[in-house]
Amino acid sequence: MIAGKTHRVAIVGGTGAQGQGLGYRFARAGHGVTLGSRDPARAVAAAAEINTRLLDSLGAQKLRGDTNEGAVAAGDVVVLAIPYRGYDAVVAGLPLSGKIVISCVNPVAFDSFGPIGLAIDGGLSSAAEQAQRLQPESHVVGAFHHLAAVSLSSGADYLAGEDVLVVSDSAQAKAVASQLAETITGRPGIDAGRLRMARHLEALTAVLISINKSYKTHAGIRIHGLDGAASTGRGATLDG
Amino acid sequence: MIAGKTHRVAIVGGTGAQGQGLGYRFARAGHGVTLGSRDPARAVAAAAEINTRLLDSLGAQKLRGDTNEGAVAAGDVVVLAIPYRGYDAVVAGLPLSGKIVISCVNPVAFDSFGPIGLAIDGGLSSAAEQAQRLQPESHVVGAFHHLAAVSLSSGADYLAGEDVLVVSDSAQAKAVASQLAETITGRPGIDAGRLRMARHLEALTAVLISINKSYKTHAGIRIHGLDGAASTGRGATLDG
């Protein structure tokens, strides 16, 4: 596994394709993972399926399944991998105080013209910012918005064609998300600034979906020009 | 030069860093370029400087300088490379009817927290869409938002670390922008969907600026997963 602290990761919405894919990747890298779901039986079944797969390849890495609340209670890092519909109510109801909360939620709508990013609060907020507002004692990060579920669940060691852009007002939370990103892409996450930049990252997903539709592919995004550069963290966080 | 039609490209705001960089690239590829400016003397001087550079490297490629209105009148393709401040008035006053109009304008604001994409009309519009609304007889494309001026003006044959994302409701305009993109990156532009996706492309510039600030670099964006894939154009344009 990647060097660094081992986390107990709770995935809210852990039975969705994105949640299962992230859970698979994090468990494979040695982190403890609990898949949460409104229906804990489904979460237990999904965890068992991934466990079987991990036993085949890497040994006895274990995922658990639980309710969303139970998963969160057992985690120090919480990944929100739920649909945007109903998001506020779910987030407000979870025991997230003191936790690092990673939102990969993408508020994207579809109409006859294709996908379009939703303008949250007139374009002045984002799902990640809403989580921070609803749970002011948590440390919210935006990350993992752009990874195709099919790539996450693939057997590839790393997703070489993808970068994970990480935004937060907390340097500590950014560092944790960046470390988790490295288990997926083989490279640390990219510091893309303050939490409010999540507005732009979430909407970018609509662009990738549009490209996927036109090219019949699973497009990934990479940032070039950072080779060997280390983030200065300058002006990018409140506590950094 | 790249195979394809030779265009007469007018660059509105052609004395800015972005405008000069694009003009240099397009002229180098064999297109006729007129740099436009409110101050035509400055446009003539900028054109002369780039001409000197092109003579050194490639022979007698010629750029001209003119007023913005004069440049537009002489062009079949118009690039809007102006600041967002005052954008509406400039666009409304230009003779753009019937032209292909490429907007690379990025409505980005800066405050003590860094850059942030402006929410145009409550997040439901973009500079490119505004141009289309103001000039309904033109064919507006959003493209070239994310290319660093310093890279454009470099001597590199192609900007290998960059992709040009192209959005429009006109398939013809998209094709022209895509061909022009190829003169810069060595690869055709990427069809990223309808013109409204410009909301997301314009805002993404704020993310790249934030990354540049943290890493002290000029970051570029590349889309992976398209190798060998051709756009189907499915659902992506009105006239395609």
Coordinates of C-alpha atoms in Angstrom, one line a residue:
Chain A
M1 CA 0.0 0.0 0.0
I2 CA 0.9 3.7 -0.3
A3 CA 2.9 5.0 2.6
G4 CA 0.8 7.0 5.0
K5 CA -1.7 6.6 7.7
T6 CA -4.3 3.9 7.4
H7 CA -7.8 5.3 7.5
R8 CA -11.2 3.9 8.4
V9 CA -13.1 5.1 5.4
A10 CA -16.9 5.2 5.5
I11 CA -18.7 5.5 2.1
V12 CA -22.1 7.0 2.3
G13 CA -24.0 5.6 -0.7
G14 CA -21.5 2.8 -0.8
T15 CA -23.7 0.5 -2.9
G16 CA -23.7 2.8 -5.9
A17 CA -21.2 2.3 -8.7
Q18 CA -19.0 5.2 -7.6
G19 CA -19.1 4.2 -4.0
Q20 CA -18.3 0.6 -4.7
G21 CA -15.5 1.5 -7.0
L22 CA -13.9 3.9 -4.5
G23 CA -14.4 1.3 -1.7
Y24 CA -12.6 -1.3 -3.8
R25 CA -9.7 1.0 -4.4
F26 CA -9.3 2.2 -0.9
A27 CA -9.6 -1.3 0.6
R28 CA -7.1 -2.6 -1.9
A29 CA -4.6 0.0 -0.7
G30 CA -5.0 -1.3 2.9
H31 CA -7.5 1.1 4.3
G32 CA -10.5 -0.2 6.3
V33 CA -13.7 0.5 4.4
T34 CA -17.3 0.4 5.5
L35 CA -19.9 0.7 2.7
G36 CA -23.0 2.4 4.0
S37 CA -26.5 2.3 2.6
R38 CA -30.0 3.1 3.5
D39 CA -30.4 -0.7 3.1
P40 CA -27.7 -2.3 5.2
A41 CA -28.3 -5.7 3.7
R42 CA -27.4 -4.4 0.3
A43 CA -24.3 -2.8 1.8
V44 CA -23.3 -6.1 3.4
A45 CA -23.8 -7.9 0.1
A46 CA -21.8 -5.4 -1.9
A47 CA -19.0 -5.5 0.7
A48 CA -18.9 -9.3 0.5
E49 CA -18.7 -9.2 -3.3
I50 CA -15.7 -6.9 -3.2
N51 CA -14.1 -8.9 -0.4
T52 CA -14.2 -12.0 -2.6
R53 CA -12.5 -10.1 -5.3
L54 CA -9.8 -8.8 -3.0
L55 CA -9.2 -12.2 -1.6
D56 CA -8.5 -13.5 -5.1
S57 CA -5.9 -10.8 -5.8
L58 CA -4.4 -9.4 -2.7
G59 CA -5.3 -11.4 0.4
A60 CA -7.7 -10.8 3.2
Q61 CA -8.6 -7.1 2.8
K62 CA -12.0 -6.6 4.4
L63 CA -14.9 -4.3 3.7
R64 CA -17.9 -4.2 5.9
G65 CA -21.4 -3.2 5.1
D66 CA -23.7 -1.1 7.4
T67 CA -26.3 1.6 7.5
N68 CA -25.0 5.0 6.4
E69 CA -25.1 6.2 10.0
G70 CA -23.3 3.1 11.2
A71 CA -20.6 3.5 8.5
V72 CA -20.0 7.1 9.4
A73 CA -19.8 6.3 13.1
A74 CA -17.1 3.8 12.4
G75 CA -15.0 6.0 10.1
D76 CA -12.6 8.8 10.5
V77 CA -12.9 9.7 6.8
V78 CA -16.4 9.9 5.2
V79 CA -16.9 9.8 1.5
L80 CA -20.3 11.2 0.3
A81 CA -21.1 9.2 -2.9
I82 CA -24.8 9.8 -3.0
P83 CA -27.0 11.4 -5.7
Y84 CA -27.5 15.1 -5.4
R85 CA -31.3 14.6 -5.2
G86 CA -32.0 14.5 -1.4
Y87 CA -28.4 15.3 -0.6
D88 CA -29.0 18.1 1.9
A89 CA -31.3 15.9 4.1
V90 CA -28.9 13.0 4.1
V91 CA -25.9 15.1 4.9
A92 CA -27.7 17.0 7.7
G93 CA -28.8 13.8 9.3
L94 CA -25.3 12.1 9.5
P95 CA -23.0 12.3 12.6
L96 CA -20.2 14.1 10.7
S97 CA -18.9 16.4 13.4
G98 CA -15.1 16.2 13.6
K99 CA -14.8 14.0 10.6
I100 CA -13.0 14.5 7.3
V101 CA -15.8 14.5 4.7
I102 CA -15.0 14.0 1.1
S103 CA -17.8 15.0 -1.3
C104 CA -17.5 13.5 -4.8
V105 CA -21.2 14.5 -5.5
N106 CA -21.9 16.0 -8.9
P107 CA -25.0 18.1 -9.3
V108 CA -25.7 17.4 -13.0
A109 CA -29.0 17.5 -14.7
F110 CA -29.9 16.0 -18.1
D111 CA -32.3 17.3 -20.7
S112 CA -32.8 16.8 -24.4
F113 CA -29.6 18.8 -25.0
G114 CA -27.5 16.5 -22.8
P115 CA -25.9 17.1 -19.4
I116 CA -25.5 20.4 -17.7
G117 CA -24.1 21.3 -14.3
L118 CA -26.7 22.6 -11.9
A119 CA -26.3 26.2 -10.7
I120 CA -26.5 25.8 -6.9
D121 CA -27.7 28.9 -5.1
G122 CA -27.4 30.9 -8.4
G123 CA -24.0 29.6 -9.1
L124 CA -22.6 30.7 -5.8
S125 CA -22.4 27.3 -4.0
S126 CA -21.8 23.6 -4.6
A127 CA -22.6 20.3 -3.1
A128 CA -19.4 20.4 -1.2
E129 CA -20.0 23.9 0.2
Q130 CA -23.5 22.8 1.2
A131 CA -22.1 20.0 3.2
Q132 CA -19.7 22.3 5.0
R133 CA -22.5 24.7 5.7
L134 CA -24.8 21.9 7.0
Q135 CA -22.0 20.4 9.1
P136 CA -19.8 23.3 10.2
E137 CA -17.8 21.0 12.6
S138 CA -16.7 18.7 9.8
H139 CA -13.8 19.2 7.5
V140 CA -15.1 19.0 4.0
V141 CA -13.1 18.3 0.9
G142 CA -14.2 18.1 -2.7
A143 CA -12.4 15.3 -4.6
F144 CA -13.0 12.2 -6.8
H145 CA -15.6 13.9 -9.0
H146 CA -14.3 12.8 -12.3
L147 CA -13.4 9.1 -12.0
A148 CA -15.5 6.8 -14.1
A149 CA -17.0 4.0 -12.0
V150 CA -16.0 1.5 -14.6
S151 CA -12.4 2.5 -14.3
L152 CA -12.5 2.5 -10.5
S153 CA -13.8 -1.1 -10.6
S154 CA -11.3 -2.3 -13.2
G155 CA -8.4 -4.4 -12.3
A156 CA -5.9 -1.8 -13.4
D157 CA -3.2 -1.1 -10.8
Y158 CA -3.7 2.7 -11.2
L159 CA -5.9 5.0 -13.3
A160 CA -3.0 6.5 -15.3
G161 CA -5.2 8.8 -17.4
E162 CA -6.8 10.6 -14.4
D163 CA -5.8 13.2 -11.9
V164 CA -7.8 13.8 -8.7
L165 CA -8.3 17.5 -8.1
V166 CA -8.7 18.3 -4.4
V167 CA -10.3 21.4 -2.9
S168 CA -10.8 22.4 0.7
D169 CA -10.5 25.1 3.2
S170 CA -8.7 22.6 5.5
A171 CA -5.1 21.7 4.8
Q172 CA -5.4 18.5 6.9
A173 CA -8.5 17.3 5.0
K174 CA -6.8 18.1 1.7
A175 CA -3.8 16.1 2.7
V176 CA -5.9 13.0 3.6
A177 CA -7.9 13.2 0.3
S178 CA -4.6 13.7 -1.6
Q179 CA -3.2 10.5 0.0
L180 CA -6.3 8.6 -0.8
A181 CA -6.1 9.9 -4.4
E182 CA -2.7 8.4 -4.7
T183 CA -4.1 4.9 -4.0
I184 CA -6.2 5.4 -7.2
T185 CA -4.0 7.3 -9.6
G186 CA -0.5 6.5 -8.3
R187 CA 0.0 10.2 -7.9
P188 CA -1.0 12.5 -5.1
G189 CA -4.1 14.6 -5.6
I190 CA -3.7 18.0 -7.1
D191 CA -4.3 21.0 -4.8
A192 CA -6.9 23.0 -6.8
G193 CA -7.6 25.6 -4.1
R194 CA -10.3 26.5 -1.7
L195 CA -13.5 24.6 -1.1
R196 CA -15.5 27.0 -3.3
M197 CA -13.7 25.7 -6.3
A198 CA -15.9 22.7 -5.9
R199 CA -18.5 24.7 -7.9
H200 CA -16.2 24.4 -10.9
L201 CA -15.1 20.8 -10.4
E202 CA -18.6 19.5 -9.9
A203 CA -19.8 21.2 -13.1
L204 CA -16.8 19.9 -15.0
T205 CA -18.4 16.4 -14.7
A206 CA -21.1 17.5 -17.1
V207 CA -18.4 18.3 -19.7
L208 CA -16.8 14.9 -19.2
I209 CA -20.2 13.2 -19.6
S210 CA -20.8 15.2 -22.8
I211 CA -17.4 14.1 -24.1
N212 CA -18.2 10.5 -23.2
K213 CA -21.5 10.7 -25.0
S214 CA -19.9 12.1 -28.2
Y215 CA -16.9 9.8 -28.3
K216 CA -18.5 6.7 -26.7
T217 CA -15.6 6.5 -24.2
H218 CA -14.8 7.1 -20.5
A219 CA -12.8 10.3 -20.6
G220 CA -10.4 11.2 -17.8
I221 CA -8.9 14.5 -17.0
R222 CA -5.2 15.1 -16.4
I223 CA -3.3 18.3 -15.4
H224 CA 0.0 18.8 -17.2
G225 CA 2.8 21.1 -16.2
L226 CA 3.2 20.0 -12.6
D227 CA 6.0 17.6 -13.0
G228 CA 8.2 17.9 -10.0
A229 CA 6.3 20.9 -8.7
A230 CA 5.1 20.8 -5.1
S231 CA 2.1 22.8 -3.9
T232 CA 3.1 25.8 -1.9
G233 CA -0.4 25.8 -0.4
R234 CA -0.1 29.5 -0.7
G235 CA -3.4 31.2 0.0
A236 CA -5.2 28.0 -0.6
T237 CA -6.4 27.0 2.8
L238 CA -7.5 28.6 6.0
D239 CA -5.5 26.4 8.4
G240 CA -2.5 25.7 6.1
Chain B
M1 CA 0.6 23.9 -42.2
I2 CA -2.3 21.7 -41.1
A3 CA -4.4 20.4 -43.9
G4 CA -7.7 22.3 -44.2
K5 CA -9.1 25.6 -45.3
T6 CA -7.0 28.7 -44.8
H7 CA -9.0 31.2 -42.8
R8 CA -8.8 34.9 -42.4
V9 CA -8.8 35.2 -38.6
A10 CA -9.6 38.4 -36.8
I11 CA -8.5 38.7 -33.2
V12 CA -10.5 41.2 -31.2
G13 CA -8.3 42.2 -28.3
G14 CA -5.3 41.1 -30.4
T15 CA -2.8 43.1 -28.5
G16 CA -3.4 41.2 -25.2
A17 CA -1.1 38.4 -24.3
Q18 CA -3.7 35.7 -25.2
G19 CA -4.6 37.4 -28.5
Q20 CA -1.0 37.9 -29.6
G21 CA -0.2 34.2 -28.7
L22 CA -3.2 32.9 -30.7
G23 CA -2.4 35.2 -33.6
Y24 CA 1.2 34.0 -33.6
R25 CA 0.1 30.3 -33.7
F26 CA -2.6 30.8 -36.4
A27 CA -0.3 32.8 -38.6
R28 CA 2.5 30.3 -38.2
A29 CA 0.1 27.6 -39.5
G30 CA -0.6 29.7 -42.6
H31 CA -3.8 31.5 -41.7
G32 CA -4.2 35.2 -42.4
V33 CA -4.4 37.0 -39.1
T34 CA -5.5 40.5 -38.3
L35 CA -4.9 41.7 -34.7
G36 CA -7.6 44.2 -33.7
S37 CA -7.4 46.7 -31.0
R38 CA -9.2 49.9 -29.8
D39 CA -5.8 51.5 -30.5
P40 CA -4.9 50.4 -34.1
A41 CA -1.4 51.7 -33.8
R42 CA -0.7 49.2 -31.0
A43 CA -2.2 46.5 -33.1
V44 CA 0.0 47.4 -36.0
A45 CA 3.1 47.4 -33.7
A46 CA 2.1 44.0 -32.2
A47 CA 1.6 42.5 -35.7
A48 CA 4.9 43.8 -36.9
E49 CA 6.7 42.3 -33.9
I50 CA 5.2 38.9 -34.6
N51 CA 5.9 39.2 -38.3
T52 CA 9.6 39.7 -37.5
R53 CA 9.5 36.6 -35.4
L54 CA 7.8 34.6 -38.1
L55 CA 10.2 35.8 -40.8
D56 CA 13.1 34.5 -38.8
S57 CA 11.6 31.0 -38.4
L58 CA 9.1 30.3 -41.2
G59 CA 9.2 32.9 -44.0
A60 CA 6.9 35.6 -44.9
Q61 CA 3.8 34.9 -42.9
K62 CA 2.0 38.2 -42.4
L63 CA -0.1 39.6 -39.6
R64 CA -1.9 42.9 -39.9
G65 CA -3.0 45.3 -37.3
D66 CA -6.2 47.3 -37.4
T67 CA -9.1 48.5 -35.3
N68 CA -11.3 45.7 -33.8
E69 CA -14.0 46.7 -36.3
G70 CA -11.6 46.7 -39.2
A71 CA -10.2 43.3 -38.2
V72 CA -13.6 41.8 -37.9
A73 CA -14.7 43.1 -41.3
A74 CA -11.6 41.5 -42.9
G75 CA -12.1 38.1 -41.2
D76 CA -14.3 35.0 -41.7
V77 CA -13.4 33.7 -38.3
V78 CA -13.4 36.1 -35.3
V79 CA -11.7 35.3 -32.0
L80 CA -12.9 37.3 -29.0
A81 CA -9.8 37.7 -26.8
I82 CA -10.9 40.6 -24.6
P83 CA -11.4 40.9 -20.9
Y84 CA -14.8 40.1 -19.6
R85 CA -15.2 43.7 -18.2
G86 CA -17.0 45.6 -20.9
Y87 CA -17.5 42.4 -23.0
D88 CA -21.2 42.9 -23.8
A89 CA -20.7 46.4 -25.2
V90 CA -17.8 45.4 -27.4
V91 CA -19.5 42.3 -28.7
A92 CA -22.8 44.1 -29.4
G93 CA -20.9 46.8 -31.4
L94 CA -19.0 44.5 -33.8
P95 CA -20.1 43.5 -37.3
L96 CA -20.3 39.8 -36.4
S97 CA -23.3 38.7 -38.5
G98 CA -22.6 35.6 -40.5
K99 CA -19.2 35.1 -38.9
I100 CA -17.8 32.2 -36.9
V101 CA -17.1 33.8 -33.5
I102 CA -14.7 32.0 -31.1
S103 CA -14.9 33.2 -27.5
C104 CA -12.0 32.3 -25.3
V105 CA -13.1 34.9 -22.7
N106 CA -13.0 33.8 -19.1
P107 CA -15.2 35.6 -16.6
V108 CA -13.0 35.1 -13.5
A109 CA -12.9 37.3 -10.5
F110 CA -10.2 37.6 -7.9
D111 CA -10.4 38.3 -4.2
S112 CA -8.3 37.6 -1.1
F113 CA -9.2 33.9 -1.4
G114 CA -7.9 33.7 -5.0
P115 CA -9.7 33.2 -8.3
I116 CA -13.3 32.3 -8.7
G117 CA -15.4 31.8 -11.8
L118 CA -18.2 34.5 -12.1
A119 CA -21.7 33.2 -12.1
I120 CA -23.2 34.8 -15.2
D121 CA -27.0 35.3 -15.0
G122 CA -27.1 33.2 -11.8
G123 CA -25.0 30.5 -13.3
L124 CA -27.3 30.0 -16.2
S125 CA -25.2 31.7 -18.9
S126 CA -21.6 32.3 -20.0
A127 CA -19.6 34.8 -22.0
A128 CA -19.9 32.6 -25.1
E129 CA -23.7 32.3 -24.7
Q130 CA -24.0 36.1 -24.2
A131 CA -22.2 36.6 -27.5
Q132 CA -24.6 34.3 -29.2
R133 CA -27.6 36.1 -27.7
L134 CA -26.2 39.5 -28.6
Q135 CA -25.3 38.4 -32.1
P136 CA -27.9 35.8 -33.1
E137 CA -26.7 35.8 -36.8
S138 CA -23.2 34.7 -35.8
H139 CA -22.0 31.2 -35.1
V140 CA -20.5 31.2 -31.7
V141 CA -18.0 28.7 -30.4
G142 CA -16.3 28.5 -27.0
A143 CA -12.7 27.3 -27.3
F144 CA -9.1 28.2 -26.3
H145 CA -10.0 29.1 -22.7
H146 CA -7.2 27.2 -21.0
L147 CA -4.1 27.9 -23.0
A148 CA -1.4 29.8 -21.1
A149 CA -0.3 32.9 -23.1
V150 CA 3.3 32.1 -22.2
S151 CA 2.9 28.7 -23.9
L152 CA 1.2 30.1 -26.9
S153 CA 4.0 32.5 -27.5
S154 CA 6.7 30.0 -26.9
G155 CA 8.7 28.5 -29.8
A156 CA 7.4 25.0 -29.2
D157 CA 6.0 23.4 -32.3
Y158 CA 2.9 22.2 -30.4
L159 CA 1.5 22.6 -26.9
A160 CA 1.7 18.8 -26.1
G161 CA 0.3 19.2 -22.6
E162 CA -2.9 20.9 -23.6
D163 CA -6.2 19.9 -25.2
V164 CA -8.6 22.5 -26.6
L165 CA -12.2 21.8 -25.6
V166 CA -14.7 23.1 -28.2
V167 CA -18.4 23.8 -27.5
S168 CA -21.0 25.2 -29.9
D169 CA -24.5 24.7 -31.2
S170 CA -23.1 24.9 -34.8
A171 CA -21.3 21.9 -36.2
Q172 CA -19.6 24.0 -38.8
A173 CA -18.3 26.5 -36.3
K174 CA -17.1 23.6 -34.1
A175 CA -15.2 22.1 -37.1
V176 CA -13.4 25.4 -37.8
A177 CA -12.4 25.8 -34.1
S178 CA -11.3 22.2 -34.0
Q179 CA -9.1 22.7 -37.1
L180 CA -7.6 25.9 -35.6
A181 CA -7.0 24.0 -32.3
E182 CA -4.9 21.4 -34.2
T183 CA -2.5 24.2 -35.3
I184 CA -1.8 24.8 -31.6
T185 CA -1.8 21.3 -30.0
G186 CA -1.2 19.1 -32.9
R187 CA -4.5 17.3 -32.2
P188 CA -8.0 18.3 -33.2
G189 CA -10.1 20.1 -30.6
I190 CA -12.3 17.9 -28.5
D191 CA -16.0 18.2 -29.0
A192 CA -17.3 18.9 -25.5
G193 CA -20.9 19.5 -26.5
R194 CA -23.4 22.4 -26.8
L195 CA -22.5 26.0 -26.4
R196 CA -24.0 26.1 -22.9
M197 CA -21.1 23.9 -21.7
A198 CA -19.0 27.1 -22.0
R199 CA -20.3 27.9 -18.5
H200 CA -18.2 25.1 -17.2
L201 CA -15.2 25.6 -19.5
E202 CA -15.0 29.3 -18.6
A203 CA -15.1 28.6 -14.9
L204 CA -12.5 25.8 -15.2
T205 CA -10.0 28.6 -15.9
A206 CA -10.3 29.7 -12.3
V207 CA -9.3 26.2 -11.2
L208 CA -6.2 26.3 -13.5
I209 CA -5.2 29.7 -12.2
S210 CA -5.6 28.4 -8.6
I211 CA -3.3 25.4 -9.5
N212 CA -0.8 27.7 -11.2
K213 CA -0.7 29.8 -8.0
S214 CA -0.2 26.9 -5.7
Y215 CA 2.4 25.1 -7.9
K216 CA 4.0 28.1 -9.5
T217 CA 3.5 26.6 -13.0
H218 CA 1.5 27.0 -16.1
A219 CA -0.9 24.0 -15.9
G220 CA -2.6 22.6 -18.9
I221 CA -5.5 20.3 -19.2
R222 CA -5.6 17.1 -21.2
I223 CA -8.5 14.7 -21.8
H224 CA -7.6 11.0 -21.7
G225 CA -9.5 8.1 -23.1
L226 CA -10.2 9.4 -26.6
D227 CA -7.3 7.7 -28.4
G228 CA -8.7 6.7 -31.8
A229 CA -12.2 7.7 -30.9
A230 CA -14.0 10.1 -33.3
S231 CA -16.8 12.3 -32.2
T232 CA -20.2 11.0 -33.2
G233 CA -21.5 14.5 -32.8
R234 CA -24.6 12.8 -31.4
G235 CA -26.9 15.2 -29.8
A236 CA -24.2 17.8 -29.6
T237 CA -25.2 20.4 -32.1
L238 CA -28.3 21.9 -33.7
D239 CA -27.1 21.7 -37.3
G240 CA -24.9 18.6 -37.2

